[in-house]
Coordinates of C-alpha atoms in Angstrom, one line a residue:
X1470 CA 144.4 225.0 267.7
X1471 CA 148.0 225.7 268.5
X1472 CA 150.3 228.4 267.1
X1473 CA 154.1 227.9 266.8
X1474 CA 156.6 230.7 266.7
X1475 CA 159.3 230.5 264.1
X1476 CA 162.7 230.3 265.8
X1477 CA 164.5 233.7 265.9
X1478 CA 167.5 234.0 263.7
X1479 CA 170.8 234.9 265.4
X1480 CA 171.5 238.6 265.7
X1481 CA 174.4 240.0 263.6
X1482 CA 176.6 243.0 263.8
X1483 CA 174.2 244.7 261.4
X1484 CA 171.4 244.6 264.0
X1485 CA 171.4 247.8 265.9
X1486 CA 169.8 249.0 269.2
X1487 CA 166.6 250.9 268.6
X1488 CA 167.5 253.2 271.6
X1489 CA 171.2 254.1 270.9
X1490 CA 172.4 252.5 267.7
X1491 CA 174.9 250.2 269.3
X1492 CA 175.1 246.5 268.3
X1493 CA 171.9 244.7 269.3
X1494 CA 172.1 241.6 271.6
X1495 CA 168.4 241.4 272.6
X1496 CA 165.4 241.0 270.3
X1497 CA 162.0 241.5 271.7
X1498 CA 158.9 240.3 269.8
X1499 CA 155.8 242.3 270.9
X1500 CA 152.2 241.0 271.3
X1501 CA 151.3 243.4 268.5
X1502 CA 153.7 241.6 266.2
X1503 CA 156.3 244.3 266.2
X1504 CA 160.0 243.8 267.0
X1505 CA 162.4 245.8 269.1
X1506 CA 166.2 245.5 269.2
X1507 CA 168.4 246.5 272.2
X1508 CA 172.0 246.6 273.1
X1509 CA 172.9 244.7 276.3
X1510 CA 172.7 247.9 278.4
X1511 CA 169.3 249.0 277.2
X1512 CA 168.0 245.5 277.3
X1513 CA 168.9 245.2 281.0
X1514 CA 167.6 248.7 281.7
X1515 CA 164.1 248.0 280.3
X1516 CA 163.9 244.3 281.0
X1517 CA 161.1 244.5 283.6
X1518 CA 158.8 246.5 281.4
X1519 CA 159.7 244.5 278.3
X1520 CA 158.7 241.2 280.0
X1521 CA 155.2 242.6 280.5
X1522 CA 154.7 243.4 276.8
X1523 CA 156.8 240.7 275.0
X1524 CA 155.8 237.5 273.4
X1525 CA 159.4 236.4 273.2
X1526 CA 162.8 237.8 274.3
X1527 CA 165.8 236.5 272.4
X1528 CA 168.8 237.3 274.5
X1529 CA 172.3 236.9 273.2
X1530 CA 174.1 238.9 275.9
X1531 CA 176.0 235.7 276.9
X1532 CA 178.1 236.3 273.8
X1533 CA 179.6 239.3 275.6
X1534 CA 182.3 237.5 277.7
X1535 CA 185.4 239.4 278.6
X1536 CA 188.4 238.7 276.3
X1537 CA 191.3 236.8 277.9
X1538 CA 194.0 239.1 279.3
X1539 CA 197.5 238.7 277.8
X1540 CA 200.1 238.1 280.5
X1541 CA 203.7 238.8 279.7
X1542 CA 206.5 236.6 281.1
X1543 CA 210.0 237.5 282.0
X1544 CA 211.3 235.8 278.8
X1545 CA 209.3 238.3 276.6
X1546 CA 211.0 241.3 278.0

């Protein structure tokens, strides 16, 4: 017998970190069936311990890329 996990849905701006309330970018499904959400900071801070108790870790921190920096030119001045 095999068990398949349903794919995790994408995290949205409505998903909040269980630790601080910031936008969640990490979803951890626990062996007990529970779920925890973390911002990127707290996901990194607790990653070692979470790996020990998680069935799955859905990490969307890759969405946090720096915005391009606007560069002014001489013509714009």
